[in-house]
mmCIF file of C-alpha atoms in Angstrom:
data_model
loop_
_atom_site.group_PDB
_atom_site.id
_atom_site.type_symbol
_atom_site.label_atom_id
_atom_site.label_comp_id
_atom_site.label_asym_id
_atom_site.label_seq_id
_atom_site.Cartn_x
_atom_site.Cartn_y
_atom_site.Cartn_z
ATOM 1 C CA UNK A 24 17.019 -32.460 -0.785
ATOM 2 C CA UNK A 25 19.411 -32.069 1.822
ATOM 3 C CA UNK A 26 21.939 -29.725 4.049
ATOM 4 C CA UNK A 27 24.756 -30.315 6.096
ATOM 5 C CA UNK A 28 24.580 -29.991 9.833
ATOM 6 C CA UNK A 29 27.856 -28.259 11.703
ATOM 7 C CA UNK A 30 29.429 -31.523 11.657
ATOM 8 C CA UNK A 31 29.364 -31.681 7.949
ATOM 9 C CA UNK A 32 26.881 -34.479 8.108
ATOM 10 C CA UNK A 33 23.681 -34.436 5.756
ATOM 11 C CA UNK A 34 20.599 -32.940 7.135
ATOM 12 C CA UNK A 35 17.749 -35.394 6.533
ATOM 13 C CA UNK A 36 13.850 -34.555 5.981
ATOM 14 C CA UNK A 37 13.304 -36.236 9.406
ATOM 15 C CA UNK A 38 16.417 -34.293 11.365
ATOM 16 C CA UNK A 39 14.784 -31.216 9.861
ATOM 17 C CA UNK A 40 11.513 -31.806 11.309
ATOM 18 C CA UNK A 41 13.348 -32.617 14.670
ATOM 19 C CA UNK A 42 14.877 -28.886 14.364
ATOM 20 C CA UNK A 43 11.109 -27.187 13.597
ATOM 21 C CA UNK A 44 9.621 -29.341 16.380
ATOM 22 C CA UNK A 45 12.204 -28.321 18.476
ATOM 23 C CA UNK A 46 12.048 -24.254 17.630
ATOM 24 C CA UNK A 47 8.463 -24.162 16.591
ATOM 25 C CA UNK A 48 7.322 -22.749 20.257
ATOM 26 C CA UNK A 49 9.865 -19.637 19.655
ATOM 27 C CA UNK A 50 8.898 -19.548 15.900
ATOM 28 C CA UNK A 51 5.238 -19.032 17.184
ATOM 29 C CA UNK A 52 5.825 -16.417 20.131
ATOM 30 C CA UNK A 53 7.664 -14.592 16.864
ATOM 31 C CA UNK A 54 4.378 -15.508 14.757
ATOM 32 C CA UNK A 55 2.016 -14.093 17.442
ATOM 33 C CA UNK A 56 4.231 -10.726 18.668
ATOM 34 C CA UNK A 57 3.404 -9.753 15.142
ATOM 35 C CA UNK A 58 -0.240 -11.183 14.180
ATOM 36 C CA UNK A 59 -3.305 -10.622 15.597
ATOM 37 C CA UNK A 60 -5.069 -13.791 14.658
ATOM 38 C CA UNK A 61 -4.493 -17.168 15.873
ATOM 39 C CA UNK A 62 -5.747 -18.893 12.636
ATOM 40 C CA UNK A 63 -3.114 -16.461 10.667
ATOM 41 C CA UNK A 64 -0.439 -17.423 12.983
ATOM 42 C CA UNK A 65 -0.634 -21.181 12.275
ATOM 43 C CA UNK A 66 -1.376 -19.959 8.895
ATOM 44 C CA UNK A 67 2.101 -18.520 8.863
ATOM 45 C CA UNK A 68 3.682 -21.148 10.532
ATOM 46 C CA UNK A 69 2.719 -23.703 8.424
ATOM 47 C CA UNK A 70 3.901 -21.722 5.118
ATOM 48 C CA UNK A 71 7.047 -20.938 6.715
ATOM 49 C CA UNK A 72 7.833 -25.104 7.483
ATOM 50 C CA UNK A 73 7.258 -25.400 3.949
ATOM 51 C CA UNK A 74 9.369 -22.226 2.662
ATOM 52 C CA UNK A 75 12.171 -23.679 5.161
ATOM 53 C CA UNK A 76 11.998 -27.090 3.600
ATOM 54 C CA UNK A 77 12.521 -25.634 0.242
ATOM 55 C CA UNK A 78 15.134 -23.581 1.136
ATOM 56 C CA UNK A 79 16.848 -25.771 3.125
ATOM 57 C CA UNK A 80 19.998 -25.297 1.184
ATOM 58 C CA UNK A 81 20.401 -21.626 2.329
ATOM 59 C CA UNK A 82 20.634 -23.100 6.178
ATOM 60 C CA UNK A 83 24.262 -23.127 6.514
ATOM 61 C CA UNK A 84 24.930 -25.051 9.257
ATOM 62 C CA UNK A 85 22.265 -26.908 12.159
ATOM 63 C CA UNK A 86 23.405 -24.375 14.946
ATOM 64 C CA UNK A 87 22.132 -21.062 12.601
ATOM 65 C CA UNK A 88 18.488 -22.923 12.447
ATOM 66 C CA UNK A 89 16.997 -20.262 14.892
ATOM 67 C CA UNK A 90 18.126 -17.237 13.763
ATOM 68 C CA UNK A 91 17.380 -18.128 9.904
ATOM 69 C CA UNK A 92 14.548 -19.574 10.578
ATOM 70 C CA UNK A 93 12.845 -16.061 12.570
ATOM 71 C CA UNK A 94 13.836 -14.331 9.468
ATOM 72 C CA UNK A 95 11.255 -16.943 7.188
ATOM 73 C CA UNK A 96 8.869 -16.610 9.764
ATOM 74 C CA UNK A 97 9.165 -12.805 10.162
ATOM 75 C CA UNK A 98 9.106 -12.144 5.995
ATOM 76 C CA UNK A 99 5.584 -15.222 5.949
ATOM 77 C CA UNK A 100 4.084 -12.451 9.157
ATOM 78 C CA UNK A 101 4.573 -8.936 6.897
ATOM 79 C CA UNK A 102 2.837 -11.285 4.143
ATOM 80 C CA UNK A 103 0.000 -12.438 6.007
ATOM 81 C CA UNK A 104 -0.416 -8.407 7.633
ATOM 82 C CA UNK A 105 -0.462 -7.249 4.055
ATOM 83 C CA UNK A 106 -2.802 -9.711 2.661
ATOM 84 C CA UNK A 107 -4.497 -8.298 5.913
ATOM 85 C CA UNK A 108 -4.161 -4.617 5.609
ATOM 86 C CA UNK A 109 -5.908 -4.766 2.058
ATOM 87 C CA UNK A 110 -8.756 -6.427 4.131
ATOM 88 C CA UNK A 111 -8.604 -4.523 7.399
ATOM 89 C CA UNK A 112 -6.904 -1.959 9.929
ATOM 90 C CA UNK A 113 -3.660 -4.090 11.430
ATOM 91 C CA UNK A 114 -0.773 -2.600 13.648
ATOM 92 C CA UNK A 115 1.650 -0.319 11.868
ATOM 93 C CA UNK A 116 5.314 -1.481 10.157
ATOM 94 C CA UNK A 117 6.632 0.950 13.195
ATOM 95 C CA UNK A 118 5.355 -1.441 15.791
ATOM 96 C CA UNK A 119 5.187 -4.557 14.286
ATOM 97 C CA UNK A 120 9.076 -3.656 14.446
ATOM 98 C CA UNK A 121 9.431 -2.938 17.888
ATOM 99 C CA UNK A 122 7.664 -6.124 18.521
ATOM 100 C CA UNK A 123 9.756 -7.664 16.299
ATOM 101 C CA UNK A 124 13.060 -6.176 18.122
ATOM 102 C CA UNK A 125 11.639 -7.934 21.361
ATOM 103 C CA UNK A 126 10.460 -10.627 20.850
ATOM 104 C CA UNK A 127 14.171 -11.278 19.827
ATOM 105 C CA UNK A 128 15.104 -11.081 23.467
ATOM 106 C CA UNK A 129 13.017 -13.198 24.728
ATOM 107 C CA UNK A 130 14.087 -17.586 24.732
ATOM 108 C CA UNK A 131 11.934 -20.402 25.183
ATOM 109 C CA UNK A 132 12.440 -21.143 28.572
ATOM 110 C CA UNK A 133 11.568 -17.613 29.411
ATOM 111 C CA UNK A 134 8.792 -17.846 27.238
ATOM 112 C CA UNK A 135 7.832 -21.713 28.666
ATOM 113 C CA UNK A 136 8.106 -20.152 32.690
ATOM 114 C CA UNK A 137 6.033 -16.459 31.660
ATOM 115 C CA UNK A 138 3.590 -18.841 29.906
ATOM 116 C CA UNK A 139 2.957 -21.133 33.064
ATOM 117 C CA UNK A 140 2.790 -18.088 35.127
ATOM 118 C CA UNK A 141 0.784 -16.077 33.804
ATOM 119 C CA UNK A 142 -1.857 -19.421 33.467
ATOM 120 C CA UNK A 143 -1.516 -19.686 37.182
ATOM 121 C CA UNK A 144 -1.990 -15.503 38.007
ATOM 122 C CA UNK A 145 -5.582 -16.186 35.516
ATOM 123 C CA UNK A 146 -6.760 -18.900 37.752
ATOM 124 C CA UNK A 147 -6.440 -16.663 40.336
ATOM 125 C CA UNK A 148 -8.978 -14.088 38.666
ATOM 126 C CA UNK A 149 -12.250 -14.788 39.373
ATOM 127 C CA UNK A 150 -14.290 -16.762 36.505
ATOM 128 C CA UNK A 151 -16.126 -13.479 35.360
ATOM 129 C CA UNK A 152 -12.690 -11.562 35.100
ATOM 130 C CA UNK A 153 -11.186 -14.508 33.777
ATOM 131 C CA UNK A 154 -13.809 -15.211 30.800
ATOM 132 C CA UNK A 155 -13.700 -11.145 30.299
ATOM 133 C CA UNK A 156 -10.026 -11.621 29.379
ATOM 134 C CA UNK A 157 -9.414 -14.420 27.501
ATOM 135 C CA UNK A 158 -13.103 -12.879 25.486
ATOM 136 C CA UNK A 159 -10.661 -10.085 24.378
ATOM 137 C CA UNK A 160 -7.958 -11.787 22.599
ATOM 138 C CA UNK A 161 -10.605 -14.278 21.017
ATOM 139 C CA UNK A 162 -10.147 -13.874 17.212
ATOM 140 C CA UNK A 163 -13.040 -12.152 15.591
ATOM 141 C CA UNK A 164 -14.223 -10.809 18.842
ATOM 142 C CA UNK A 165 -14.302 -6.404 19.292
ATOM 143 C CA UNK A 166 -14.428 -5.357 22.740
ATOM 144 C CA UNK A 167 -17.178 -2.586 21.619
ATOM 145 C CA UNK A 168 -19.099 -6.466 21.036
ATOM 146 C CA UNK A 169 -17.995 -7.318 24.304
ATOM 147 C CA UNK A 170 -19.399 -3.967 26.275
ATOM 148 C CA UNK A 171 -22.834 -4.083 24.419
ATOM 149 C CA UNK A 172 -22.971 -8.056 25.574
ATOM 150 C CA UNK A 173 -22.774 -7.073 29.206
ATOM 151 C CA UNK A 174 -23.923 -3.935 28.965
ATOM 152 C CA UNK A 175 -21.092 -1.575 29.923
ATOM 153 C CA UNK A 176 -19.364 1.095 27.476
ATOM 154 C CA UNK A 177 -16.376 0.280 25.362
ATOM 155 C CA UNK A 178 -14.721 2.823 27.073
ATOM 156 C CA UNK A 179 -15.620 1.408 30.864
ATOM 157 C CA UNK A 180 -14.655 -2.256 29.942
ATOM 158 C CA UNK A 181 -10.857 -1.089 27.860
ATOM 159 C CA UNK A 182 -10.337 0.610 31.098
ATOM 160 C CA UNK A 183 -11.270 -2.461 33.144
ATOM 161 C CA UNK A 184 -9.132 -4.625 30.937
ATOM 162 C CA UNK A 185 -6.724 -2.232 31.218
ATOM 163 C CA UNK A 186 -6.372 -3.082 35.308
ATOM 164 C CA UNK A 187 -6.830 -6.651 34.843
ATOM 165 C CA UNK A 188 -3.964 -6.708 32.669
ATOM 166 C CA UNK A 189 -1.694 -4.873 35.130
ATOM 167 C CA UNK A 190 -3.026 -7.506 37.663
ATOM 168 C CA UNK A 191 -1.839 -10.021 35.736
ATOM 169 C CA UNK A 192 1.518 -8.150 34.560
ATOM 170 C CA UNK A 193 2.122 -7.734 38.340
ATOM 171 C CA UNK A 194 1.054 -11.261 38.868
ATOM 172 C CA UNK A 195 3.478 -13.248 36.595
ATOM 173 C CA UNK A 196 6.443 -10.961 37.371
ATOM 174 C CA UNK A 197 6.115 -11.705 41.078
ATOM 175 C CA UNK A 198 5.372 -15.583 40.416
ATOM 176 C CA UNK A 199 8.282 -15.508 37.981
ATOM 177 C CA UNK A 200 10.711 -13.396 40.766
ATOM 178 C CA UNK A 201 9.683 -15.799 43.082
ATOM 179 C CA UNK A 202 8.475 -19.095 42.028
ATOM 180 C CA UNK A 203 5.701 -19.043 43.560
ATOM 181 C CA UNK A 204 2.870 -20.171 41.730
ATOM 182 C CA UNK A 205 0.142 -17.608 41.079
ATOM 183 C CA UNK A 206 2.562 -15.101 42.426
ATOM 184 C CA UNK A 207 0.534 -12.776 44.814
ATOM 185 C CA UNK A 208 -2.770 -11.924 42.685
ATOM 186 C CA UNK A 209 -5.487 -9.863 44.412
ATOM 187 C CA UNK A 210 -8.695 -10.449 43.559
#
């Protein structure tokens, strides 16, 4: 099976795989806006290299790669969240929208330079609010689990979150103004 590229050359297996490589960081920012758990979002990745493969002769041209494939990866996400929401409480269609909408706006070397940052403004937290962080967005992991483990209330440690994420909000957009690495954290 093959496509054309814009020159009107055929799109091999291998110059396919060149394209995914070459997208898949975007692909997953668009996987993860819209999931909640990692495993799901390699999940969905994985499905939607296949799906892409298959319909490879719906790509119309190399340069439309992108675009087309976000839309495989988007339709694989609402799969996985209702496979999900028969299972569990996930965000609602509203947001997963909105999320959807931005995540648009946002391009890999955007994405690449946030990323860096914002791993530079966490080495600046101390260990303990470090490990309290990245313990949130573990998969499986409820912050209500979280409080009882170090003994504070749910309520106590989402509003502590809540300030270490501004920290680190404030953080990456001043090391990202800048350049600056770690941007101007305080502890």
């Amino acid at each position: 099976m093959t496509e054309k590229d814009s020159a009107g050359e055929t799109l091999t297996e291998r110059q396919f795989m060149q394209l995914f490589v070459q997208h898949e960081p975007v692909l997953r920012v668009v996987a993860r806006s819209m999931l909640t758990d990692w495993m799901a979002v390699d999940d969905v990745l994985q499905e939607a290299g296949v799906t892409m493969w298959e319909k490879i002769d719906q790509l119309e041209n190399v340069d439309g790669f992108l675009p087309w494939a976000r839309v495989i990866v988007r339709l694989k996400c609402h799969s996985a969240i209702n496979s999900a929401r028969r299972r569990r409480l996930v965000l609602s269609e509203e947001a997963i929208k909105l999320l959807a909408v931005e995540i648009d706006s946002i391009d890999r070397e955007r994405y690449e330079t946030n990323l860096t940052a914002l791993q530079g403004c966490l080495q600046k937290l101390s260990p303990q609010q470090r490990e309290l962080v990245l313990a949130a967005y573990r998969d499986g992991v409820e912050v209500q689990d979280i409080a009882a483990r170090i003994g504070k209330s749910a309520n106590a440690l989402y509003k502590q979150l809540g300030r270490l994420r501004g920290k680190l909000s404030d953080c990456v957009e001043l090391t990202v103004k800048t350049g600056a690495p770690g941007g101007g954290l305080a502890r």
